Short mmCIF file of C-alpha atoms and ligand atoms in Angstrom, two decimals:
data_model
loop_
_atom_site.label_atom_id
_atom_site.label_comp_id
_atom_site.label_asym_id
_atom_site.label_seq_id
_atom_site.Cartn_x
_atom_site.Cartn_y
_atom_site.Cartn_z
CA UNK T 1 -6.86 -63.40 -67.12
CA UNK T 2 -9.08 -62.06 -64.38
CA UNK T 3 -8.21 -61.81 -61.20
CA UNK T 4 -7.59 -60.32 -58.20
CA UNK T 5 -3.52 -59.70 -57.58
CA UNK T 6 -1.40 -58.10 -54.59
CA UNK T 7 0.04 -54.89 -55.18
CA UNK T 8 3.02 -56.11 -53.03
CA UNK T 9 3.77 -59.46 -53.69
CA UNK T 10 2.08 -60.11 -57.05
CA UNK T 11 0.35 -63.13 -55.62
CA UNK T 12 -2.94 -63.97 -57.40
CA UNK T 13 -6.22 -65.36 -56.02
CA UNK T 14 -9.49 -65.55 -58.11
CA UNK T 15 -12.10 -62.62 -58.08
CA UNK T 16 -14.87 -65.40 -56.26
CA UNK T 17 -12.49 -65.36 -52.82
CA UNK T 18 -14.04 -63.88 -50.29
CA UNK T 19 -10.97 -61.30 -49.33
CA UNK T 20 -10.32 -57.93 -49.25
CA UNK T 21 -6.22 -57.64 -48.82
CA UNK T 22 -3.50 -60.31 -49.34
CA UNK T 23 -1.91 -63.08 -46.89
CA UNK T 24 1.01 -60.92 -47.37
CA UNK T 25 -1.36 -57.92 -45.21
CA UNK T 26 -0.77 -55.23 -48.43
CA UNK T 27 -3.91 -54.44 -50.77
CA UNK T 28 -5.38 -55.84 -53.74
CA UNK T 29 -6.08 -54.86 -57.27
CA UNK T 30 -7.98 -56.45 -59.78
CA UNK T 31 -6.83 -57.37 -63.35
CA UNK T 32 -9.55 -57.84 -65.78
CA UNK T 33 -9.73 -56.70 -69.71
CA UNK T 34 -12.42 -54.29 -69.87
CA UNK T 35 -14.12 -54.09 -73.35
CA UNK T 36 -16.32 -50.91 -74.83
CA UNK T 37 -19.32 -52.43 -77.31
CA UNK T 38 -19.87 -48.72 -78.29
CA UNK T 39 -23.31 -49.59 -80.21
CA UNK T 40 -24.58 -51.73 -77.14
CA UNK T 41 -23.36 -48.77 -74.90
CA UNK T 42 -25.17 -46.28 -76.87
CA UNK T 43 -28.77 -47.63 -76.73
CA UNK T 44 -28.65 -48.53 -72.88
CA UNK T 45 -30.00 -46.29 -69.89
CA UNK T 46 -28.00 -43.48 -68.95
CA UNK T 47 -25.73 -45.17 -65.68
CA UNK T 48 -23.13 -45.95 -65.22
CA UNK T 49 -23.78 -49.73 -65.51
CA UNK T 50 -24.03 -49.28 -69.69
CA UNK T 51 -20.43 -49.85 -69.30
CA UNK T 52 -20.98 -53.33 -68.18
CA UNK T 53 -18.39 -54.85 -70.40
CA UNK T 54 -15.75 -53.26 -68.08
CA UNK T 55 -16.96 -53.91 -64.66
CA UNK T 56 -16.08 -57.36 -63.26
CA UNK T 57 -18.88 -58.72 -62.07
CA UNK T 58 -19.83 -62.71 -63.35
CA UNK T 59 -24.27 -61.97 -63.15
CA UNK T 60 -26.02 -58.67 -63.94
CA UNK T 61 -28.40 -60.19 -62.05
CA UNK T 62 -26.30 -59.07 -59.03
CA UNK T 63 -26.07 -55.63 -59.85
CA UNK T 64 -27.30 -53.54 -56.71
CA UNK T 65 -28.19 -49.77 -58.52
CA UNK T 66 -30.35 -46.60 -58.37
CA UNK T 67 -29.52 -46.11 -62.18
CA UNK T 68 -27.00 -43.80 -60.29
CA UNK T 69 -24.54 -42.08 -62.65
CA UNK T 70 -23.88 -40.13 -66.19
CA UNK T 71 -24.09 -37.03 -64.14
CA UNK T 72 -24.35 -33.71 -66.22
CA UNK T 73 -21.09 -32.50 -66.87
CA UNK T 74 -21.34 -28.41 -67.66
CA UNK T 75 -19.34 -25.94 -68.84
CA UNK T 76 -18.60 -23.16 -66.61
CA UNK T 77 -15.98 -19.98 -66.79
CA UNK T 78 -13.63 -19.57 -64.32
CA UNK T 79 -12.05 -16.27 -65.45
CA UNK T 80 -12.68 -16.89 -69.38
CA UNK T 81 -11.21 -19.64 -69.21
CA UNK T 82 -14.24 -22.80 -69.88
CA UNK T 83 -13.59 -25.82 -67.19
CA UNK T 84 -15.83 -29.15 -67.78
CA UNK T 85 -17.58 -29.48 -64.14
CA UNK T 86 -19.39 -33.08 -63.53
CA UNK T 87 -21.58 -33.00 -61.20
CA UNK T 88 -20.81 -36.32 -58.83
CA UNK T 89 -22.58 -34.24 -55.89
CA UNK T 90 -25.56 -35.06 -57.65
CA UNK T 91 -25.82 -38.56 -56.79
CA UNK T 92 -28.48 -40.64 -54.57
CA UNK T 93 -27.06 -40.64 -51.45
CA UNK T 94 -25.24 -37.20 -51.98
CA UNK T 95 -21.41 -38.19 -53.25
CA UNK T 96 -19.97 -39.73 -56.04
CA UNK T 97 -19.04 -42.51 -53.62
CA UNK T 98 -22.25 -44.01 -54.78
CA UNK T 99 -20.40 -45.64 -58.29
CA UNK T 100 -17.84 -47.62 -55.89
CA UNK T 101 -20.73 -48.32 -53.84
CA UNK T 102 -22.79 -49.93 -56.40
CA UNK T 103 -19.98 -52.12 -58.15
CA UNK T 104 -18.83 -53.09 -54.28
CA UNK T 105 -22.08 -53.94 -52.90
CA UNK T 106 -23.30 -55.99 -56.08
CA UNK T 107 -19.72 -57.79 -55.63
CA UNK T 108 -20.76 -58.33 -52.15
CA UNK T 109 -24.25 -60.13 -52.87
CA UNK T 110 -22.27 -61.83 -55.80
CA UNK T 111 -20.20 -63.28 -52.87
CA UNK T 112 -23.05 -64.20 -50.84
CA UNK T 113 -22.40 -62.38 -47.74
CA UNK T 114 -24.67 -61.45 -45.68
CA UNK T 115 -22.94 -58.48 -43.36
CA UNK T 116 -20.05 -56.28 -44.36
CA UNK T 117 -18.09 -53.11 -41.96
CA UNK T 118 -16.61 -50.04 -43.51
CA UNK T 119 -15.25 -46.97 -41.65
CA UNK T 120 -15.71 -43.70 -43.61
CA UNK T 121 -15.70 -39.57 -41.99
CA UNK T 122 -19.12 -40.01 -43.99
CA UNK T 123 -19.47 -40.21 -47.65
CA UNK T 124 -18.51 -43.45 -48.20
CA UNK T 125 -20.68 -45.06 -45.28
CA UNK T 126 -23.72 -43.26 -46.75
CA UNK T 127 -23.11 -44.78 -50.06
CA UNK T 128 -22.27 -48.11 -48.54
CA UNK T 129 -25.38 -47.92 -46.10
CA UNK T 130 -27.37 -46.70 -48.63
CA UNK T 131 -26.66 -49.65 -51.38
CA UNK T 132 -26.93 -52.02 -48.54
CA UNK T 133 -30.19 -51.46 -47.21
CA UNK T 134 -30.87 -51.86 -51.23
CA UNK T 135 -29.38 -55.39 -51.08
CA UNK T 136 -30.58 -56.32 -47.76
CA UNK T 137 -27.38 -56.61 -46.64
CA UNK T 138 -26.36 -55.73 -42.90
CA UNK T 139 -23.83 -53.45 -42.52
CA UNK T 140 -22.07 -51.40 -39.39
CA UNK T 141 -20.20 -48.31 -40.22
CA UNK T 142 -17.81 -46.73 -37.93
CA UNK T 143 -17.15 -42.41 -38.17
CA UNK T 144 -15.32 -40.14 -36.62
CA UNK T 145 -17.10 -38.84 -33.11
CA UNK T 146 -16.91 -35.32 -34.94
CA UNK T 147 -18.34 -36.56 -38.06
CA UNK T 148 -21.29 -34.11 -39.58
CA UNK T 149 -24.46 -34.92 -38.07
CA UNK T 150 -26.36 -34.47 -41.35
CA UNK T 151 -24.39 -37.49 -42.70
CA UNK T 152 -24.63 -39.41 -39.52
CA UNK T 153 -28.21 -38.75 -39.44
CA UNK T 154 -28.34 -40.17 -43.10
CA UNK T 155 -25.93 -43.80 -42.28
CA UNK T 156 -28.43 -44.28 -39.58
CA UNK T 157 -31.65 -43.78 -41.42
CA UNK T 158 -30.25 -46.11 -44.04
CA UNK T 159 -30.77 -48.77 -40.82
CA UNK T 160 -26.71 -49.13 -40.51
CA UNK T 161 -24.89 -49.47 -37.66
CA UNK T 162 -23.23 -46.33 -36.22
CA UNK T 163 -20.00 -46.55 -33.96
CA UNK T 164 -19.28 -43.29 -33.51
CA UNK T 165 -15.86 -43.85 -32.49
CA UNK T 166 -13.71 -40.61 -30.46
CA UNK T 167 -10.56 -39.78 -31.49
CA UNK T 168 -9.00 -39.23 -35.31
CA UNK T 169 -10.30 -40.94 -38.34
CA UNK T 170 -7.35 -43.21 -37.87
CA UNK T 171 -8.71 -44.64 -34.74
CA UNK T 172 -12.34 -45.16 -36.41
CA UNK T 173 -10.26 -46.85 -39.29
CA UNK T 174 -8.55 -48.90 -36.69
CA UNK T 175 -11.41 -49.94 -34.88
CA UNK T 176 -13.21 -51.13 -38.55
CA UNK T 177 -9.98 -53.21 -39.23
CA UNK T 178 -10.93 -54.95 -36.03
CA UNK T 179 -14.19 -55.83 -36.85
CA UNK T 180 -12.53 -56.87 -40.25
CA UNK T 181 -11.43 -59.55 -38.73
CA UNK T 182 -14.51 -61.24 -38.15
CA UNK T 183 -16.52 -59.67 -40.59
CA UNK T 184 -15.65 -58.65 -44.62
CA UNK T 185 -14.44 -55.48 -44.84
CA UNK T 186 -16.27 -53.21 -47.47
CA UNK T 187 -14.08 -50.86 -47.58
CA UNK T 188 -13.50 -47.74 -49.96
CA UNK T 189 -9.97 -47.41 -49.89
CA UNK T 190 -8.76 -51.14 -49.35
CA UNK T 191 -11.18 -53.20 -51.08
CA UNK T 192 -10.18 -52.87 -54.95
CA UNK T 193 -14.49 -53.36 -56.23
CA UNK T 194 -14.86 -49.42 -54.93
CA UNK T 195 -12.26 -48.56 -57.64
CA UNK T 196 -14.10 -50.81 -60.21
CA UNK T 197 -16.74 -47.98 -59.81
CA UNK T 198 -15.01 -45.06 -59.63
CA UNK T 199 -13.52 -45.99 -62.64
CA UNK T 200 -17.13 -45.12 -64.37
CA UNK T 201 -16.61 -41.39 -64.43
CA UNK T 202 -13.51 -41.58 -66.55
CA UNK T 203 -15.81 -43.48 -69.14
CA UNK T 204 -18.95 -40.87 -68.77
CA UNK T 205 -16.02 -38.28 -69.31
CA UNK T 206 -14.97 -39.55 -72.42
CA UNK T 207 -18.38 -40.28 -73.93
CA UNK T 208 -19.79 -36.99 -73.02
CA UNK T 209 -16.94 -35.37 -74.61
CA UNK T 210 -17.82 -37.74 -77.95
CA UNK T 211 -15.31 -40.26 -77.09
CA UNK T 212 -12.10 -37.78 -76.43
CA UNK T 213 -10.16 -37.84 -73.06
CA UNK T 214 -9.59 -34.32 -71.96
CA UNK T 215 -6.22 -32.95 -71.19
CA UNK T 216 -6.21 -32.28 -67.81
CA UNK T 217 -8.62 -33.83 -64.78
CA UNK T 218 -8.69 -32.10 -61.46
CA UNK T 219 -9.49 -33.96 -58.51
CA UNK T 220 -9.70 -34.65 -55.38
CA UNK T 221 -6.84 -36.97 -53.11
CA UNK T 222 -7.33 -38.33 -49.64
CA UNK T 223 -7.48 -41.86 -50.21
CA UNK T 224 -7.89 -41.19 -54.19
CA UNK T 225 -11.01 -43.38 -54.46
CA UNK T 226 -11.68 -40.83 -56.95
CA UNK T 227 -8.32 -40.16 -59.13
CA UNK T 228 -7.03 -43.43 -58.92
CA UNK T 229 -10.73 -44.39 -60.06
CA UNK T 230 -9.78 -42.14 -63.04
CA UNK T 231 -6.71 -43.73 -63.71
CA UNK T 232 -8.09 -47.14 -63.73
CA UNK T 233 -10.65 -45.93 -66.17
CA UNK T 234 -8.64 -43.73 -68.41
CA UNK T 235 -6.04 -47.20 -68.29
CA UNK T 236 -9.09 -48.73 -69.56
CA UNK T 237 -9.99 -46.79 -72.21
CA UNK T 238 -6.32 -46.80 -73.22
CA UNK T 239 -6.04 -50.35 -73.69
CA UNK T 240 -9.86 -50.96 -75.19
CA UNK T 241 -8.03 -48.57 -78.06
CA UNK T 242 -10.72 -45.97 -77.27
CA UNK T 243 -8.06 -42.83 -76.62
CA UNK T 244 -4.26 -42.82 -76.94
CA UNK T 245 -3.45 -41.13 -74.11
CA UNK T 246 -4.26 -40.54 -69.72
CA UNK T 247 -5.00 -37.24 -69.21
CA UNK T 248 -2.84 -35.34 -66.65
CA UNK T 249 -4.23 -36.39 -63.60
CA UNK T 250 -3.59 -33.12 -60.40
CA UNK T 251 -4.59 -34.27 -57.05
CA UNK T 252 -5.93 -31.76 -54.40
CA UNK T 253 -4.77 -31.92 -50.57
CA UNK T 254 -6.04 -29.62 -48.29
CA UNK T 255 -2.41 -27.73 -46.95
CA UNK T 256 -3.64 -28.87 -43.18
CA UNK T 257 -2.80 -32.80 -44.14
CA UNK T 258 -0.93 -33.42 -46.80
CA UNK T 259 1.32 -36.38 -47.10
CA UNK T 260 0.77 -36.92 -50.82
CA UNK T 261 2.34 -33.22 -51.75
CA UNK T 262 4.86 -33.44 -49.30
CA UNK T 263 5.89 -37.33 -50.37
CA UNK T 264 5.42 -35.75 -54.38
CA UNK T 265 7.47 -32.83 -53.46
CA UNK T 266 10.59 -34.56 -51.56
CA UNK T 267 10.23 -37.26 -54.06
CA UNK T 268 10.12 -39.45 -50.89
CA UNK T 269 8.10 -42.20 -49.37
CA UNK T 270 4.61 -41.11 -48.06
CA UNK T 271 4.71 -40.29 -44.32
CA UNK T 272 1.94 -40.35 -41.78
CA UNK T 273 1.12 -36.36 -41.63
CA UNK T 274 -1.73 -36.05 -38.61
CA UNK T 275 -3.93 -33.57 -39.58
CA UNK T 276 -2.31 -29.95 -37.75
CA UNK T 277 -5.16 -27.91 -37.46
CA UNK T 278 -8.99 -28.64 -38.11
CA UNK T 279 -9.85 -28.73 -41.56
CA UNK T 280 -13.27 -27.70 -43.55
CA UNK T 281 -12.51 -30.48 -46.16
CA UNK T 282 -13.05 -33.03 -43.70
CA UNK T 283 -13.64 -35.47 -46.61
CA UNK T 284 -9.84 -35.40 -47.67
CA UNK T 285 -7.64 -35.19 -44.51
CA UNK T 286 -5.89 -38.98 -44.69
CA UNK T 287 -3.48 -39.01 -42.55
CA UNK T 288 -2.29 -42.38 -43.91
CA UNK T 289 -3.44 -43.18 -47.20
CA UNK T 290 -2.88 -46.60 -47.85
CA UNK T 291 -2.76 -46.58 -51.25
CA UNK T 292 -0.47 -43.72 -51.19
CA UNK T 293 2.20 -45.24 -53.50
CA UNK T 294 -0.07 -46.12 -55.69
CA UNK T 295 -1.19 -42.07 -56.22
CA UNK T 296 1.89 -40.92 -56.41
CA UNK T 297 2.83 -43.62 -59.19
CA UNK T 298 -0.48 -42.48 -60.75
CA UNK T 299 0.43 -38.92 -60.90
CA UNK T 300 3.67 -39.66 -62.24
CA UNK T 301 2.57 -41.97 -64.89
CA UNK T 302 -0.08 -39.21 -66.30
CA UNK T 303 2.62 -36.44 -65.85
CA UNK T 304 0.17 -34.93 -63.28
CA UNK T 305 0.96 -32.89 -60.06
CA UNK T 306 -0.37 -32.62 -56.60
CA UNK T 307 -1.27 -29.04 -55.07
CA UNK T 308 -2.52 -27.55 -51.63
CA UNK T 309 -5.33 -25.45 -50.52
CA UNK T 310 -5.37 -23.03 -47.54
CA UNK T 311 -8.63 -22.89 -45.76
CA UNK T 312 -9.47 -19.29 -47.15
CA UNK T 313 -9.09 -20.34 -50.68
CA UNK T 314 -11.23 -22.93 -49.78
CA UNK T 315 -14.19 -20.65 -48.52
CA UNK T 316 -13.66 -18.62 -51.23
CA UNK T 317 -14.57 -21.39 -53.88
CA UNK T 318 -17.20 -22.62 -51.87
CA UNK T 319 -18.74 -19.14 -52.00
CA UNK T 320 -17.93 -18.76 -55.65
CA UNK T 321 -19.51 -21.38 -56.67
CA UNK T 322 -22.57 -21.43 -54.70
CA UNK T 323 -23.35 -17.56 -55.80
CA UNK T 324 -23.43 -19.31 -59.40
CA UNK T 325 -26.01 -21.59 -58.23
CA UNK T 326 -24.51 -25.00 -57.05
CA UNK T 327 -24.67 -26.12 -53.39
CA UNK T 328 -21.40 -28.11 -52.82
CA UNK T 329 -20.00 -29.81 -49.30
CA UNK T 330 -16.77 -27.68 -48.19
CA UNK T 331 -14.45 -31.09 -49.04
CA UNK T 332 -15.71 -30.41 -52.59
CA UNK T 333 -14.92 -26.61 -52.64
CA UNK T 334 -11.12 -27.74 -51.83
CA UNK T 335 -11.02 -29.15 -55.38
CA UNK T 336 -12.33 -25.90 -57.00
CA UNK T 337 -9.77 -23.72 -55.23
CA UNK T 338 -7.01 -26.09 -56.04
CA UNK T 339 -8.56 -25.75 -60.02
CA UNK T 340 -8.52 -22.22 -59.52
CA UNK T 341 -4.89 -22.32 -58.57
CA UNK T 342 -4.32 -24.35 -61.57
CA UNK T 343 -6.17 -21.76 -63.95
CA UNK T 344 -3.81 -19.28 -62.80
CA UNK T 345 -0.88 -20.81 -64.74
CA UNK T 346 -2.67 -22.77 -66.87
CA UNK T 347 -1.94 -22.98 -70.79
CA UNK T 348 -4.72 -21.62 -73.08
CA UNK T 349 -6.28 -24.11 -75.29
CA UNK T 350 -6.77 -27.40 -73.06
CA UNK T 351 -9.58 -29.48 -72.16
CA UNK T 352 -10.23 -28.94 -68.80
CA UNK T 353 -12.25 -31.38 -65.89
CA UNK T 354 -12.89 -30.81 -62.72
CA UNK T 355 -15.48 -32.14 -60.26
CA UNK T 356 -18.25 -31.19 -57.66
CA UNK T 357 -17.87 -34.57 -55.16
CA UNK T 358 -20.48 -34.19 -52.40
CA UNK T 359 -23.56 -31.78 -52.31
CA UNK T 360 -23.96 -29.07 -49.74
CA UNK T 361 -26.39 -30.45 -47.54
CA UNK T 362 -24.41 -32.57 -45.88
CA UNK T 363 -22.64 -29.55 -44.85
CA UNK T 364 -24.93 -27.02 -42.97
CA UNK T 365 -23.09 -26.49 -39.74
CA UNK T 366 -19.89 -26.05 -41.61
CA UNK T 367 -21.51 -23.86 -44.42
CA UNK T 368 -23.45 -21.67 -41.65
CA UNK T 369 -19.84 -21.23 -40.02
CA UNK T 370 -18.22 -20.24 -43.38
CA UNK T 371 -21.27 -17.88 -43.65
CA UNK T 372 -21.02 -16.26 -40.59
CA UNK T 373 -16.93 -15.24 -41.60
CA UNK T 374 -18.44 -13.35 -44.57
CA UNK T 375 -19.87 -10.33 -42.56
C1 LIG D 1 -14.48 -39.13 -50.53
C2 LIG D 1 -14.55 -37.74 -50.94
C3 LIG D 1 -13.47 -37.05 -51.53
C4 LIG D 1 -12.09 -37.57 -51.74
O1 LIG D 1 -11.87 -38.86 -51.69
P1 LIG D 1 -10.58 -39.67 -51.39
O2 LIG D 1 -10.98 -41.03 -51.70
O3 LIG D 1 -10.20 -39.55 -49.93
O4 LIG D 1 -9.46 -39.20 -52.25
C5 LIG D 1 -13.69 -35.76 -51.95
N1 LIG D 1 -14.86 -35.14 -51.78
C6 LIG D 1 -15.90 -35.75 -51.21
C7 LIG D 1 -17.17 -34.98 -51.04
C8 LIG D 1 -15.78 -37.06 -50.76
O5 LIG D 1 -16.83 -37.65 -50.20
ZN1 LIG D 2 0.81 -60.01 -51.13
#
């Protein structure tokens, strides 16, 4: 059966009800049997809608898209050892936020609804702006007062509505919840359509490495659009019979807020952890991930792990990286120190992923800061 079902109380409702949480106030996820027609796949463009089959949505003729996705995914050396890199920062509106985008906002036209608010320190109200003004759908976003101007710049040229909102990210998440009220909430980390698009990359993974799931994917984990994306994807694939097992999923926290290691670690509940000192990976400092069970059940079900990045090691990869040639937002270079930590230790032999999220540009101040500390 497809539906929509609460993570809390189990309580179903059907995937045409206009509702992003249950009456029970805990989030929703969506059950729905995904199916792989390899030889249909196979002759379609290269996006990440050729995996129709497993993306519940009742018309195609719904789908909102830039023929976004199937991003390259290259091999690069990270001290002889070869690491898969796809690059998500390659995407239309800068992130890889742009697959959860695209399912969420096709959902939304599905539904008929003419306005939607999401709150986002960026990435996610590009995409969501971005896929809106494709649909013709209103939309008001609120950031972060301190949120990059580059990606403020780029919500409001999208024709959005800023509220630029002082305080933490939890007050600009707080403030969106408000207008929730009124208003459906398209939101990356409650509403469970975002993950229906995340989900893609696991799928692009697999086919671009001929239909084998790699040992180990390294990711980022904030809210875990991204690696609980993956695990809905790999579960996918899983169940479609395509591979036999989840890859080890490891999670990235920058060390400044972490309440996913530290819950992982003390093998405890996850606490609200406020941010204790300014972080460059501004894209992954949750203070309250609402979905943080669900991560850490994620993590444990793949036999994953969750590690922490100083700020150096996170300059360091960002450098790294960009003297190779690829122009990545500092949120993104967390993951690459965190996989560089991991090749450290690492066992010879494995099939390694990792990912470049969100492209430098959105970036400069930060970058020109992190330039500055080199000399
Ligand atoms: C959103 C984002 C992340 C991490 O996402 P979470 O959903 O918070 O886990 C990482 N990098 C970039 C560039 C992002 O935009
Ligand atoms: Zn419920």
């Amino acid at each position: 059966m497809n539906n929509l079902i609460c993570s809390s109380c189990a309580k179903k409702f059907s995937l045409q009800d206009r509702i992003w949480k249950c009456s029970c106030g805990s989030f929703l996820d969506i059950e729905f049997s995904a199916s792989f027609p390899i030889e249909k796949i196979r002759r379609r463009n290269l996006s990440m809608w050729r995996y129709q089959e497993a993306i519940p949505l009742n018309d195609h003729e719904n789908i909102i898209t830039f023929q976004e996705g199937f991003s390259p995914l290259l091999p690069l050396n990270f001290w002889g050892k070869k690491v898969w890199i796809k690059q998500e920062h390659l995407f239309p509106t800068g992130s890889y936020k742009d697959r959860g985008a695209s399912v969420l906002v096709s959902k939304i036209k599905e539904l008929g609804l003419k306005e939607v608010v999401e709150d986002s320190s960026g990435n996610a109200g590009c995409a969501i702006a971005a896929y809106c003004a494709r649909a013709g759908i209103k939309c008001q976003i609120f950031v972060p007062y301190d949120t990059s101007p580059a990606k403020v710049a780029q919500i409001e040229a999208y024709g959005a509505r800023v509220h630029r909102i002082p305080g933490s990210r939890e007050d600009s998440a707080h403030a969106a919840l408000e207008a929730a009220e009124k208003i459906y909430y398209a939101s990356h980390s409650w509403n469970p359509f975002f993950f229906q698009g995340t989900k893609t990359m696991a799928f692009e993974l697999c086919e671009q490495l001929g239909w084998h799931s790699p040992d180990v994917v390294i990711l980022p984990v904030g809210n875990g659009t991204l690696l609980l994306g993956c695990f809905f994807g790999f579960k996918d694939l899983c169940q479609a019979g395509l591979i036999n097992k989840t890859p080890r999923l490891l999670g990235i926290q920058a060390a400044a807020c972490a309440p996913l290691y530290w819950a992982w670690r003390k093998n405890s509940a996850v606490e609200l952890s406020l941010p204790k000192y300014e972080t460059l990976a501004e894209g992954i400092a949750i203070a309250n991930p609402i979905r943080g069970r669900q991560i850490l059940q994620a993590i444990k079900e793949t036999a994953g792990d969750i590690l922490i990045v100083e700020e150096g090691e996170i300059k360091e990869a960002l450098i790294d990286v960009a003297r190779r040639g690829f122009y990545i937002e500092p949120t993104a270079a967390a993951t690459i120190a965190g996989l560089r930590k991991y090749l450290r230790s690492s066992p010879p032999a494995e099939t390694i992923v990792s990912v470049f999220t969100g492209h430098g540009l959105k970036a400069t101040e930060k970058i020109l800061r992190i330039l500055a500390d080199l000399h």
